[in-house]
mmCIF file of C-alpha atoms and ligand atoms in Angstrom:
data_model
loop_
_atom_site.group_PDB
_atom_site.id
_atom_site.type_symbol
_atom_site.label_atom_id
_atom_site.label_comp_id
_atom_site.label_asym_id
_atom_site.label_seq_id
_atom_site.Cartn_x
_atom_site.Cartn_y
_atom_site.Cartn_z
ATOM 1 C CA MET N 1 21.505 -27.546 75.512
ATOM 2 C CA GLU N 2 21.041 -27.244 78.887
ATOM 3 C CA SER N 3 23.229 -24.172 80.537
ATOM 4 C CA GLY N 4 21.183 -23.744 84.317
ATOM 5 C CA LEU N 5 20.885 -19.965 83.369
ATOM 6 C CA ASP N 6 17.277 -18.799 83.550
ATOM 7 C CA GLY N 7 15.722 -16.946 80.489
ATOM 8 C CA HIS N 8 16.437 -13.508 81.867
ATOM 9 C CA THR N 9 20.064 -13.991 82.696
ATOM 10 C CA ALA N 10 20.621 -15.714 79.378
ATOM 11 C CA LEU N 11 18.988 -12.884 77.327
ATOM 12 C CA ALA N 12 20.990 -10.461 79.310
ATOM 13 C CA LEU N 13 24.170 -11.969 78.599
ATOM 14 C CA LEU N 14 23.250 -11.954 74.952
ATOM 15 C CA ARG N 15 22.774 -8.390 75.079
ATOM 16 C CA TRP N 16 25.865 -7.675 76.628
ATOM 17 C CA GLN N 17 27.968 -9.889 73.997
ATOM 18 C CA ILE N 18 25.974 -7.950 71.189
ATOM 19 C CA GLU N 19 27.064 -4.781 72.886
ATOM 20 C CA LEU N 20 30.878 -5.830 73.183
ATOM 21 C CA GLY N 21 30.477 -6.537 69.348
ATOM 22 C CA ALA N 22 29.751 -10.220 68.554
ATOM 23 C CA THR N 23 27.658 -10.703 65.471
ATOM 24 C CA GLU N 24 27.390 -14.242 65.146
ATOM 25 C CA ALA N 25 26.520 -17.388 67.394
ATOM 26 C CA ILE N 26 29.023 -20.131 67.346
ATOM 27 C CA GLY N 27 28.475 -23.864 68.286
ATOM 28 C CA ASP N 28 30.068 -25.689 71.035
ATOM 29 C CA THR N 29 32.216 -28.057 68.884
ATOM 30 C CA PRO N 30 34.899 -26.002 66.789
ATOM 31 C CA VAL N 31 34.361 -26.857 62.810
ATOM 32 C CA ASN N 32 37.886 -27.339 60.905
ATOM 33 C CA ARG N 33 36.810 -25.351 57.919
ATOM 34 C CA TYR N 34 39.587 -26.583 55.704
ATOM 35 C CA GLU N 35 37.835 -29.809 55.859
ATOM 36 C CA ALA N 36 34.315 -28.215 55.129
ATOM 37 C CA GLU N 37 32.901 -28.460 51.831
ATOM 38 C CA PRO N 38 34.709 -25.973 49.140
ATOM 39 C CA PRO N 39 32.738 -22.806 48.677
ATOM 40 C CA ARG N 40 30.440 -22.937 45.573
ATOM 41 C CA PRO N 41 31.560 -20.743 42.891
ATOM 42 C CA ALA N 42 29.786 -17.113 43.212
ATOM 43 C CA VAL N 43 26.898 -16.728 41.336
ATOM 44 C CA PRO N 44 27.372 -13.409 39.441
ATOM 45 C CA ALA N 45 25.175 -10.609 40.913
ATOM 46 C CA ALA N 46 22.496 -9.465 38.903
ATOM 47 C CA GLY N 47 23.732 -6.280 37.854
ATOM 48 C CA PRO N 48 22.284 -4.080 34.911
ATOM 49 C CA GLN N 49 22.276 -5.988 31.674
ATOM 50 C CA THR N 50 23.639 -4.551 28.575
ATOM 51 C CA PRO N 51 21.090 -3.777 26.322
ATOM 52 C CA PRO N 52 21.174 -5.434 23.092
ATOM 53 C CA ARG N 53 22.379 -3.198 20.105
ATOM 54 C CA PRO N 54 19.704 -2.865 17.441
ATOM 55 C CA ASP N 55 22.438 -2.022 14.745
ATOM 56 C CA LEU N 56 23.860 -5.533 15.304
ATOM 57 C CA PRO N 57 22.700 -9.092 14.711
ATOM 58 C CA PRO N 58 21.688 -11.031 17.970
ATOM 59 C CA PRO N 59 24.610 -12.890 19.513
ATOM 60 C CA ALA N 60 25.103 -16.216 17.553
ATOM 61 C CA PRO N 61 22.560 -18.594 18.670
ATOM 62 C CA GLU N 62 23.285 -22.432 19.397
ATOM 63 C CA VAL N 63 21.346 -23.453 16.142
ATOM 64 C CA ASP N 64 22.075 -22.229 12.591
ATOM 65 C CA PRO N 65 18.769 -20.554 11.637
ATOM 66 C CA VAL N 66 19.805 -20.612 8.163
ATOM 67 C CA GLU N 67 20.443 -24.229 8.304
ATOM 68 C CA VAL N 68 17.161 -24.815 9.911
ATOM 69 C CA ALA N 69 15.316 -23.065 7.149
ATOM 70 C CA HIS N 70 17.360 -24.792 4.239
ATOM 71 C CA ALA N 71 15.977 -28.142 5.987
ATOM 72 C CA ALA N 72 12.529 -27.079 6.561
ATOM 73 C CA ALA N 73 12.120 -25.473 3.242
ATOM 74 C CA SER N 74 13.494 -28.331 1.016
ATOM 75 C CA ALA N 75 11.274 -30.737 3.038
ATOM 76 C CA ALA N 76 8.177 -28.780 1.788
ATOM 77 C CA ARG N 77 6.491 -30.587 -1.110
ATOM 78 C CA ASP N 78 4.051 -28.140 -2.246
ATOM 79 C CA LEU N 79 3.089 -24.541 -1.268
ATOM 80 C CA ASP N 80 0.470 -25.419 1.321
ATOM 81 C CA ALA N 81 3.404 -27.391 3.284
ATOM 82 C CA LEU N 82 5.953 -24.115 2.644
ATOM 83 C CA ARG N 83 3.448 -21.944 4.226
ATOM 84 C CA ALA N 84 3.238 -24.301 7.091
ATOM 85 C CA ALA N 85 6.824 -24.559 7.295
ATOM 86 C CA LEU N 86 7.312 -20.821 7.292
ATOM 87 C CA GLY N 87 4.372 -20.586 10.073
ATOM 88 C CA ASP N 88 6.357 -22.913 12.197
ATOM 89 C CA PHE N 89 9.828 -21.302 11.451
ATOM 90 C CA ALA N 90 10.746 -19.850 15.055
ATOM 91 C CA HIS N 91 14.084 -18.080 14.458
ATOM 92 C CA CYS N 92 13.020 -14.896 13.098
ATOM 93 C CA GLU N 93 12.239 -12.167 15.936
ATOM 94 C CA LEU N 94 10.062 -10.103 13.186
ATOM 95 C CA LYS N 95 7.352 -13.005 13.568
ATOM 96 C CA LYS N 96 6.848 -11.872 17.256
ATOM 97 C CA GLY N 97 6.219 -8.434 16.239
ATOM 98 C CA ALA N 98 3.685 -9.005 13.255
ATOM 99 C CA ARG N 99 -0.099 -9.727 13.377
ATOM 100 C CA ASN N 100 0.010 -12.142 10.215
ATOM 101 C CA LEU N 101 2.288 -14.187 7.922
ATOM 102 C CA VAL N 102 2.151 -12.494 4.523
ATOM 103 C CA PHE N 103 2.845 -15.809 2.234
ATOM 104 C CA ALA N 104 1.285 -14.882 -1.234
ATOM 105 C CA ASP N 105 -1.266 -13.942 -3.588
ATOM 106 C CA GLY N 106 -2.304 -14.587 -6.894
ATOM 107 C CA ASN N 107 -2.292 -17.188 -9.313
ATOM 108 C CA PRO N 108 0.344 -20.121 -8.571
ATOM 109 C CA ALA N 109 0.071 -21.032 -12.378
ATOM 110 C CA ALA N 110 1.550 -17.406 -13.337
ATOM 111 C CA ARG N 111 4.109 -17.133 -15.963
ATOM 112 C CA VAL N 112 5.291 -14.159 -13.661
ATOM 113 C CA MET N 113 6.426 -14.014 -9.993
ATOM 114 C CA VAL N 114 6.433 -10.673 -8.572
ATOM 115 C CA ILE N 115 8.969 -10.717 -5.628
ATOM 116 C CA GLY N 116 8.792 -7.531 -3.344
ATOM 117 C CA GLU N 117 10.567 -6.655 0.092
ATOM 118 C CA ALA N 118 8.347 -6.895 2.938
ATOM 119 C CA PRO N 119 4.798 -6.403 3.977
ATOM 120 C CA GLY N 120 3.908 -3.079 5.408
ATOM 121 C CA ARG N 121 0.991 -2.232 7.783
ATOM 122 C CA ASP N 122 -1.725 -3.131 5.378
ATOM 123 C CA GLU N 123 -0.415 -6.405 4.371
ATOM 124 C CA ASP N 124 0.537 -7.391 8.070
ATOM 125 C CA ILE N 125 -3.418 -6.606 8.583
ATOM 126 C CA GLN N 126 -4.661 -8.332 5.797
ATOM 127 C CA GLY N 127 -2.133 -11.332 5.567
ATOM 128 C CA LYS N 128 -1.646 -10.604 1.799
ATOM 129 C CA PRO N 129 1.243 -9.162 0.101
ATOM 130 C CA PHE N 130 1.042 -5.951 -1.850
ATOM 131 C CA VAL N 131 -2.668 -4.511 -0.688
ATOM 132 C CA GLY N 132 -1.748 -0.969 0.654
ATOM 133 C CA ARG N 133 -1.332 2.090 -1.739
ATOM 134 C CA ALA N 134 1.659 0.679 -3.083
ATOM 135 C CA GLY N 135 0.308 -2.677 -4.034
ATOM 136 C CA GLN N 136 -2.810 -0.668 -5.760
ATOM 137 C CA LEU N 137 -0.520 1.075 -7.807
ATOM 138 C CA LEU N 138 1.461 -2.478 -8.608
ATOM 139 C CA ASP N 139 -2.244 -3.615 -9.745
ATOM 140 C CA ARG N 140 -2.619 -0.761 -11.955
ATOM 141 C CA MET N 141 0.665 -1.018 -13.486
ATOM 142 C CA PHE N 142 0.323 -4.659 -14.601
ATOM 143 C CA ASP N 143 -3.410 -4.135 -15.585
ATOM 144 C CA CYS N 144 -1.941 -1.633 -18.182
ATOM 145 C CA ILE N 145 -0.235 -4.597 -19.749
ATOM 146 C CA GLY N 146 -3.224 -6.969 -19.329
ATOM 147 C CA MET N 147 -1.765 -8.563 -16.521
ATOM 148 C CA GLY N 148 -3.323 -9.247 -12.816
ATOM 149 C CA ARG N 149 -3.070 -11.187 -10.023
ATOM 150 C CA ALA N 150 -6.839 -12.759 -10.330
ATOM 151 C CA ALA N 151 -6.238 -13.591 -13.861
ATOM 152 C CA PRO N 152 -7.029 -17.372 -14.255
ATOM 153 C CA ALA N 153 -4.789 -17.894 -17.443
ATOM 154 C CA ALA N 154 -1.239 -18.374 -16.844
ATOM 155 C CA GLU N 155 -0.289 -15.905 -19.618
ATOM 156 C CA LYS N 156 -2.157 -13.133 -17.819
ATOM 157 C CA ALA N 157 -1.673 -13.837 -14.251
ATOM 158 C CA LEU N 158 0.581 -12.931 -11.538
ATOM 159 C CA TYR N 159 1.945 -14.554 -8.366
ATOM 160 C CA ILE N 160 3.091 -12.089 -5.875
ATOM 161 C CA THR N 161 5.161 -12.562 -2.776
ATOM 162 C CA ASN N 162 8.041 -10.784 -0.419
ATOM 163 C CA ILE N 163 11.459 -11.563 0.689
ATOM 164 C CA LEU N 164 10.100 -11.172 4.211
ATOM 165 C CA PRO N 165 6.852 -12.893 5.309
ATOM 166 C CA TRP N 166 6.580 -10.703 8.463
ATOM 167 C CA ARG N 167 6.328 -6.774 8.771
ATOM 168 C CA PRO N 168 9.657 -5.311 10.105
ATOM 169 C CA PRO N 169 8.942 -2.937 12.978
ATOM 170 C CA GLN N 170 8.021 0.521 11.671
ATOM 171 C CA ASN N 171 8.824 -0.644 7.893
ATOM 172 C CA ARG N 172 12.239 -0.787 8.665
ATOM 173 C CA ASP N 173 14.537 -2.218 6.163
ATOM 174 C CA PRO N 174 15.203 -5.844 6.221
ATOM 175 C CA LYS N 175 18.442 -6.740 8.211
ATOM 176 C CA PRO N 176 21.097 -8.949 6.363
ATOM 177 C CA HIS N 177 20.705 -11.785 8.833
ATOM 178 C CA GLU N 178 16.598 -11.921 8.479
ATOM 179 C CA VAL N 179 17.201 -11.887 4.484
ATOM 180 C CA ALA N 180 20.054 -14.900 4.860
ATOM 181 C CA MET N 181 17.551 -16.913 7.052
ATOM 182 C CA LEU N 182 14.273 -16.381 5.001
ATOM 183 C CA LEU N 183 16.283 -16.878 1.623
ATOM 184 C CA PRO N 184 15.809 -20.576 1.639
ATOM 185 C CA PHE N 185 12.050 -20.061 1.765
ATOM 186 C CA VAL N 186 12.249 -17.731 -1.218
ATOM 187 C CA GLU N 187 14.224 -20.159 -3.014
ATOM 188 C CA ARG N 188 11.868 -22.854 -2.480
ATOM 189 C CA HIS N 189 8.778 -20.691 -3.234
ATOM 190 C CA VAL N 190 10.326 -19.734 -6.377
ATOM 191 C CA ALA N 191 10.871 -23.500 -7.455
ATOM 192 C CA LEU N 192 7.603 -24.853 -6.426
ATOM 193 C CA VAL N 193 5.777 -22.058 -8.550
ATOM 194 C CA ASP N 194 8.390 -22.439 -11.351
ATOM 195 C CA PRO N 195 7.442 -19.297 -13.014
ATOM 196 C CA ASP N 196 8.988 -18.422 -16.398
ATOM 197 C CA VAL N 197 10.534 -14.751 -15.076
ATOM 198 C CA LEU N 198 10.923 -12.824 -11.742
ATOM 199 C CA VAL N 199 10.067 -9.330 -11.494
ATOM 200 C CA LEU N 200 12.102 -7.958 -8.662
ATOM 201 C CA MET N 201 10.566 -5.181 -7.183
ATOM 202 C CA GLY N 202 12.829 -2.513 -5.650
ATOM 203 C CA ASN N 203 16.442 -2.487 -4.060
ATOM 204 C CA HIS N 204 16.192 -5.096 -1.106
ATOM 205 C CA SER N 205 14.572 -7.851 -3.377
ATOM 206 C CA CYS N 206 17.859 -7.395 -6.035
ATOM 207 C CA GLY N 207 19.989 -7.124 -3.030
ATOM 208 C CA ALA N 208 18.708 -10.791 -1.854
ATOM 209 C CA LEU N 209 18.393 -12.231 -5.387
ATOM 210 C CA LEU N 210 20.926 -10.643 -7.610
ATOM 211 C CA GLY N 211 23.465 -10.044 -4.864
ATOM 212 C CA ARG N 212 23.516 -6.236 -6.025
ATOM 213 C CA LYS N 213 21.695 -3.364 -5.154
ATOM 214 C CA GLY N 214 21.335 0.391 -6.930
ATOM 215 C CA ILE N 215 18.157 -0.128 -8.488
ATOM 216 C CA THR N 216 18.502 3.111 -10.786
ATOM 217 C CA ARG N 217 21.160 1.171 -12.270
ATOM 218 C CA LEU N 218 19.768 -2.441 -12.388
ATOM 219 C CA ARG N 219 16.249 -1.319 -13.516
ATOM 220 C CA GLY N 220 15.246 -2.154 -16.957
ATOM 221 C CA LYS N 221 17.915 -4.679 -17.514
ATOM 222 C CA TRP N 222 17.228 -8.137 -17.456
ATOM 223 C CA GLY N 223 19.364 -10.508 -15.253
ATOM 224 C CA GLU N 224 19.559 -13.903 -13.563
ATOM 225 C CA ALA N 225 18.122 -14.899 -10.217
ATOM 226 C CA LEU N 226 17.621 -18.416 -9.051
ATOM 227 C CA GLY N 227 18.335 -19.701 -12.498
ATOM 228 C CA ARG N 228 15.480 -17.478 -14.012
ATOM 229 C CA PRO N 229 15.431 -14.510 -16.330
ATOM 230 C CA ALA N 230 14.636 -11.594 -13.694
ATOM 231 C CA LEU N 231 13.355 -7.927 -14.249
ATOM 232 C CA PRO N 232 14.428 -5.486 -11.653
ATOM 233 C CA MET N 233 12.062 -2.742 -11.307
ATOM 234 C CA PHE N 234 11.320 0.243 -9.527
ATOM 235 C CA HIS N 235 9.159 -0.225 -5.978
ATOM 236 C CA PRO N 236 5.756 0.894 -6.506
ATOM 237 C CA ALA N 237 6.401 2.411 -3.173
ATOM 238 C CA TYR N 238 8.969 4.575 -4.983
ATOM 239 C CA LEU N 239 7.012 5.574 -7.773
ATOM 240 C CA LEU N 240 4.262 6.907 -5.379
ATOM 241 C CA ARG N 241 7.232 9.307 -3.941
ATOM 242 C CA ASN N 242 8.706 9.959 -7.378
ATOM 243 C CA PRO N 243 5.803 9.998 -9.778
ATOM 244 C CA HIS N 244 8.322 11.139 -12.685
ATOM 245 C CA ALA N 245 9.873 7.590 -12.562
ATOM 246 C CA LYS N 246 6.601 6.435 -13.747
ATOM 247 C CA ARG N 247 7.781 6.884 -16.921
ATOM 248 C CA GLU N 248 10.800 4.407 -16.717
ATOM 249 C CA ALA N 249 8.516 2.010 -14.963
ATOM 250 C CA TRP N 250 6.317 1.980 -17.992
ATOM 251 C CA HIS N 251 9.387 1.072 -19.925
ATOM 252 C CA ASP N 252 10.011 -1.768 -18.087
ATOM 253 C CA LEU N 253 6.443 -3.332 -18.014
ATOM 254 C CA LEU N 254 6.629 -2.951 -22.061
ATOM 255 C CA MET N 255 9.945 -5.098 -21.872
ATOM 256 C CA LEU N 256 8.266 -7.830 -19.650
ATOM 257 C CA GLN N 257 5.249 -7.684 -22.109
ATOM 258 C CA ALA N 258 7.839 -8.338 -25.226
ATOM 259 C CA ARG N 259 9.496 -10.834 -23.352
ATOM 260 C CA LEU N 260 6.586 -12.905 -22.490
ATOM 261 C CA LYS N 261 5.473 -12.693 -25.973
ATOM 262 C CA GLU N 262 9.130 -13.878 -27.543
ATOM 263 C CA THR N 263 8.841 -17.200 -25.249
ATOM 264 C CA PRO N 264 5.397 -18.179 -25.371
HETATM 265 N N1 URA O 1 5.938 -3.472 -0.316
HETATM 266 C C1 URA O 1 6.389 -4.387 -0.596
HETATM 267 O O1 URA O 1 7.708 -4.721 -1.025
HETATM 268 N N2 URA O 1 5.718 -5.708 -0.051
HETATM 269 C C2 URA O 1 4.458 -5.473 -0.064
HETATM 270 O O2 URA O 1 3.662 -6.529 0.407
HETATM 271 C C3 URA O 1 3.881 -4.509 0.400
HETATM 272 C C4 URA O 1 4.827 -3.003 0.345
#
């Protein structure tokens, strides 16, 4: 707008107004603020975020991971498809921290399917279940009754998997929501392998498949899981820490052997 003031005078006037306390330049034409656009809702200030509580499951997501898992697992027509479906399953946080998916090892024609808890460090590195110290003990235990994961004959063979296919950080215990969302894959895994009996290694495997924990009471007694005979046993990692319990483990292996002989 033309004012007729020279630049120096205009600047001097502006400085003087600032000294008087003016903080805003207003236009020549008045504005009716009541007719102006309503103010936009204030965006909440990006204050400090509440950190997630590690002892609680994460807030309810929009999709139900258990339903997603059910749909993906039941669509798998064979073990390769099931492995691929697990690999594509994006709802379990454990996957992000793991190096490898640990699906299974052994002979899928086996009469006996062993179900452990979750991969540890060695399993995570190699992508195979029970390959660390506990796994080596497991191999020696079954070798004592003439069985092993490399056996070609179904009656001598083992097929081995875990409840969780990804290593939990620092080998912590599986959380209930992790077990719940991965259980549909375990159920489908068992259905596809179709073993005669299940061996449930340790408390978490029993909790997930029998709905009960307390391995000291459960071990050595046949139960039923997913419609099949299931034998809870001490986990080999427990036997490494408590070698005196190997006596009970030997008893349980003989029970398994007897059962397999009874029902050829
Ligand atoms: N313990 C388990 O339960 N599973 C493994 O694969 C290794 C250790």
